[in-house]
Amino acid sequence: MPIIDLRSDTVTQPTPGMREAMQAAELGDDVYGEDPTVNRLEHYLAAELGFEAALFVPTGTMSNLLGLMAHCARGDEYIVGQQAHTYKYEGGGAAVLGSIQPQPIEGEADGSLDLDKIEAAIKQDDFHFARTRLLALENTMQGKVLPQAYLQAARELTTRRGLALHLDGARLYNAAVKLGVPARQITQYFDSVSVCLSKGLGAPVGSVLCGSAELIGRARRLRKMVGGGMRQAGMLAAAGLYALEHQVQRLADDHANAERLAAGLRELGYAVEPVQTNMVYVAVGEQAGALQAFCAARGIKLSAAPRLRMVTHLDIAAADIEQVIAAFAAFRVS
Ligand SMILES: *Cc1c(COP(=O)(O)O)cnc(C)c1O
């Protein structure tokens, strides 16, 4: 039975074209800076997103960690959303490994952080306080695209208050495709950006941190320190390059599939949150466990949560969506 896995967009398999690109990749030792494919990926993304430099790393968690640590010293503070990946889902790495104090702020319904709340959280220059150095945003945030005008206002605020601005752009390209703009129109507002290649883009491994040459130089040292220096990493970078060259525009298909899934479930009477990109959130309440088991028996993998998240991706076809809707319909009457 073919499996329809909606738990995350991380579950994709490399496409045949991607596997060929990996097989054919020219390799060298990247810790010596000699892997031509890694260098090509780093140059490609830095240029595309409008930065001086970039750094290939194994995971988005490491990419964010290096970004935060490159901006902030021990005893500094960063402002971040209460539900942000960097704060909530990365093992507290910035605090544990960087001695960076997080200042979390409750997020708004549209995925943004209120600028007045941010401004109120910035600490005065006083030896009682940690030094507020950085604001970290996430885009997309739980599938929501931050408005461009908001990013511009956040940039103005951080510049005025002397803070750096980091973007966890794990799903940057979902936001760009949704807005119909080149990704650099989003990244232009930021001092550093982390992009995941292993989410909707479909690479098996890898993230890239972009920033100034100086920032990326610091991040490169930190990458070695946390054990992220890889050798013939070009096989992995080749997958990322292939994804960036061939699998960006198709994210629109994922968005259309998510839209169709949401519409189908609404017709069945489920409470589905508005969909912007590739994530569908549906209220299933205490039936979460039963629904998961019911769907598992029909080859559909779901998470089990009262606010159930379903994510569309490269390995989900339009026909799969109809099957999922049919399973939910059967569950309703079961
Ligand atoms: C997946 C993800 C990351 C990084 O995750 P890794 O699994 O470490 O690659 C960072 N931020 C967001 C928003 C993510 O969804």
mmCIF file of C-alpha atoms in Angstrom, residues 88-237:
data_model
loop_
_atom_site.group_PDB
_atom_site.id
_atom_site.type_symbol
_atom_site.label_atom_id
_atom_site.label_comp_id
_atom_site.label_asym_id
_atom_site.label_seq_id
_atom_site.Cartn_x
_atom_site.Cartn_y
_atom_site.Cartn_z
ATOM 1 C CA LYS A 88 10.641 26.195 21.136
ATOM 2 C CA TYR A 89 11.890 23.381 18.928
ATOM 3 C CA GLU A 90 15.681 23.588 18.946
ATOM 4 C CA GLY A 91 16.476 22.202 22.372
ATOM 5 C CA GLY A 92 17.190 25.640 23.796
ATOM 6 C CA GLY A 93 20.460 25.574 21.848
ATOM 7 C CA ALA A 94 21.002 29.335 21.784
ATOM 8 C CA ALA A 95 20.837 29.411 25.595
ATOM 9 C CA VAL A 96 22.655 26.119 26.190
ATOM 10 C CA LEU A 97 25.469 26.518 23.674
ATOM 11 C CA GLY A 98 25.557 30.280 23.114
ATOM 12 C CA SER A 99 24.648 31.611 26.580
ATOM 13 C CA ILE A 100 22.171 33.832 24.720
ATOM 14 C CA GLN A 101 19.091 34.731 26.742
ATOM 15 C CA PRO A 102 15.846 34.436 24.793
ATOM 16 C CA GLN A 103 13.126 37.035 25.353
ATOM 17 C CA PRO A 104 10.022 35.332 23.992
ATOM 18 C CA ILE A 105 6.967 37.331 22.937
ATOM 19 C CA GLU A 106 3.483 35.960 22.295
ATOM 20 C CA GLY A 107 2.848 35.918 18.552
ATOM 21 C CA GLU A 108 -0.102 37.440 16.676
ATOM 22 C CA ALA A 109 -2.718 35.526 14.697
ATOM 23 C CA ASP A 110 -1.057 36.444 11.389
ATOM 24 C CA GLY A 111 2.271 34.904 12.452
ATOM 25 C CA SER A 112 3.966 38.236 13.165
ATOM 26 C CA LEU A 113 5.298 39.650 16.444
ATOM 27 C CA ASP A 114 3.667 42.924 17.445
ATOM 28 C CA LEU A 115 6.158 45.744 16.942
ATOM 29 C CA ASP A 116 5.031 47.603 20.074
ATOM 30 C CA LYS A 117 5.524 44.448 22.138
ATOM 31 C CA ILE A 118 8.985 44.039 20.603
ATOM 32 C CA GLU A 119 9.870 47.630 21.371
ATOM 33 C CA ALA A 120 8.625 47.278 24.960
ATOM 34 C CA ALA A 121 10.808 44.174 25.403
ATOM 35 C CA ILE A 122 14.045 45.871 24.298
ATOM 36 C CA LYS A 123 16.064 46.427 27.448
ATOM 37 C CA GLN A 124 17.769 49.679 28.357
ATOM 38 C CA ASP A 125 21.514 49.867 28.578
ATOM 39 C CA ASP A 126 21.765 49.030 32.273
ATOM 40 C CA PHE A 127 24.090 46.568 33.936
ATOM 41 C CA HIS A 128 21.113 44.806 35.507
ATOM 42 C CA PHE A 129 19.926 43.673 32.116
ATOM 43 C CA ALA A 130 21.057 41.365 29.368
ATOM 44 C CA ARG A 131 21.983 43.300 26.214
ATOM 45 C CA THR A 132 19.199 43.066 23.642
ATOM 46 C CA ARG A 133 20.978 42.489 20.345
ATOM 47 C CA LEU A 134 18.746 40.701 17.883
ATOM 48 C CA LEU A 135 15.211 40.115 16.686
ATOM 49 C CA ALA A 136 14.482 36.716 15.122
ATOM 50 C CA LEU A 137 11.429 36.275 12.882
ATOM 51 C CA GLU A 138 10.095 33.190 11.099
ATOM 52 C CA ASN A 139 8.586 33.160 7.572
ATOM 53 C CA THR A 140 6.498 31.249 6.824
ATOM 54 C CA MET A 141 5.252 30.967 10.404
ATOM 55 C CA GLN A 142 3.043 27.882 10.782
ATOM 56 C CA GLY A 143 2.291 28.199 7.090
ATOM 57 C CA LYS A 144 1.514 31.915 7.246
ATOM 58 C CA VAL A 145 3.346 34.467 5.112
ATOM 59 C CA LEU A 146 4.481 37.599 6.946
ATOM 60 C CA PRO A 147 3.307 40.712 5.046
ATOM 61 C CA GLN A 148 6.084 42.573 3.245
ATOM 62 C CA ALA A 149 5.012 45.869 4.852
ATOM 63 C CA TYR A 150 5.439 44.225 8.257
ATOM 64 C CA LEU A 151 8.975 43.111 7.396
ATOM 65 C CA GLN A 152 9.820 46.639 6.312
ATOM 66 C CA ALA A 153 8.462 48.037 9.582
ATOM 67 C CA ALA A 154 10.402 45.419 11.585
ATOM 68 C CA ARG A 155 13.558 46.433 9.704
ATOM 69 C CA GLU A 156 12.949 50.105 10.481
ATOM 70 C CA LEU A 157 12.401 49.324 14.159
ATOM 71 C CA THR A 158 15.514 47.156 14.501
ATOM 72 C CA THR A 159 17.670 49.694 12.654
ATOM 73 C CA ARG A 160 16.377 52.535 14.827
ATOM 74 C CA ARG A 161 17.039 50.547 18.020
ATOM 75 C CA GLY A 162 20.383 49.107 16.933
ATOM 76 C CA LEU A 163 19.299 45.470 16.734
ATOM 77 C CA ALA A 164 20.238 42.919 14.118
ATOM 78 C CA LEU A 165 17.439 41.052 12.315
ATOM 79 C CA HIS A 166 17.549 37.304 11.634
ATOM 80 C CA LEU A 167 15.087 35.290 9.568
ATOM 81 C CA ASP A 168 14.360 31.634 10.173
ATOM 82 C CA GLY A 169 13.407 31.099 6.559
ATOM 83 C CA ALA A 170 13.045 27.332 6.736
ATOM 84 C CA ARG A 171 10.156 27.806 4.293
ATOM 85 C CA LEU A 172 11.290 31.074 2.707
ATOM 86 C CA TYR A 173 10.508 29.768 -0.779
ATOM 87 C CA ASN A 174 6.943 28.852 0.173
ATOM 88 C CA ALA A 175 6.488 32.496 1.176
ATOM 89 C CA ALA A 176 8.126 33.794 -2.018
ATOM 90 C CA VAL A 177 6.070 31.525 -4.288
ATOM 91 C CA LYS A 178 2.876 32.457 -2.457
ATOM 92 C CA LEU A 179 3.625 36.182 -2.846
ATOM 93 C CA GLY A 180 4.832 35.687 -6.438
ATOM 94 C CA VAL A 181 8.046 37.605 -5.747
ATOM 95 C CA PRO A 182 11.751 36.709 -5.969
ATOM 96 C CA ALA A 183 12.916 35.437 -2.560
ATOM 97 C CA ARG A 184 15.343 38.332 -2.210
ATOM 98 C CA GLN A 185 12.424 40.737 -1.917
ATOM 99 C CA ILE A 186 11.784 39.026 1.406
ATOM 100 C CA THR A 187 15.408 38.594 2.473
ATOM 101 C CA GLN A 188 16.351 42.218 1.668
ATOM 102 C CA TYR A 189 15.127 43.271 5.107
ATOM 103 C CA PHE A 190 17.367 40.866 7.066
ATOM 104 C CA ASP A 191 20.970 40.723 8.263
ATOM 105 C CA SER A 192 20.952 36.930 8.144
ATOM 106 C CA VAL A 193 18.687 34.238 6.770
ATOM 107 C CA SER A 194 18.517 30.488 7.340
ATOM 108 C CA VAL A 195 16.968 28.460 4.521
ATOM 109 C CA CYS A 196 16.074 24.753 4.738
ATOM 110 C CA LEU A 197 16.726 22.642 1.650
ATOM 111 C CA SER A 198 15.147 19.581 3.260
ATOM 112 C CA LYS A 199 11.575 20.833 3.665
ATOM 113 C CA GLY A 200 9.358 21.579 0.685
ATOM 114 C CA LEU A 201 12.355 21.919 -1.605
ATOM 115 C CA GLY A 202 12.837 18.171 -1.268
ATOM 116 C CA ALA A 203 16.560 17.700 -0.581
ATOM 117 C CA PRO A 204 17.438 14.886 1.828
ATOM 118 C CA VAL A 205 19.708 16.999 4.043
ATOM 119 C CA GLY A 206 20.887 20.554 4.469
ATOM 120 C CA SER A 207 20.320 24.178 5.270
ATOM 121 C CA VAL A 208 22.150 27.345 4.303
ATOM 122 C CA LEU A 209 22.893 30.407 6.431
ATOM 123 C CA CYS A 210 23.331 33.675 4.491
ATOM 124 C CA GLY A 211 24.792 36.944 5.739
ATOM 125 C CA SER A 212 27.683 39.381 5.478
ATOM 126 C CA ALA A 213 31.161 37.962 4.840
ATOM 127 C CA GLU A 214 32.106 38.848 8.393
ATOM 128 C CA LEU A 215 29.073 37.154 9.936
ATOM 129 C CA ILE A 216 29.509 34.022 7.843
ATOM 130 C CA GLY A 217 33.200 33.940 8.787
ATOM 131 C CA ARG A 218 32.192 33.797 12.448
ATOM 132 C CA ALA A 219 29.518 31.196 11.666
ATOM 133 C CA ARG A 220 32.097 29.027 9.862
ATOM 134 C CA ARG A 221 34.262 28.929 12.994
ATOM 135 C CA LEU A 222 31.201 28.134 15.121
ATOM 136 C CA ARG A 223 30.122 25.396 12.698
ATOM 137 C CA LYS A 224 33.432 23.641 13.282
ATOM 138 C CA MET A 225 33.025 24.113 17.025
ATOM 139 C CA VAL A 226 29.607 22.438 17.153
ATOM 140 C CA GLY A 227 30.760 19.573 14.950
ATOM 141 C CA GLY A 228 29.153 20.604 11.684
ATOM 142 C CA GLY A 229 32.205 20.675 9.415
ATOM 143 C CA MET A 230 31.530 18.101 6.687
ATOM 144 C CA ARG A 231 34.047 16.750 4.190
ATOM 145 C CA GLN A 232 32.858 15.609 0.699
ATOM 146 C CA ALA A 233 29.546 17.337 1.364
ATOM 147 C CA GLY A 234 29.061 18.154 -2.308
ATOM 148 C CA MET A 235 26.850 15.090 -2.744
ATOM 149 C CA LEU A 236 24.399 16.764 -0.387
ATOM 150 C CA ALA A 237 24.951 20.268 -1.740
#
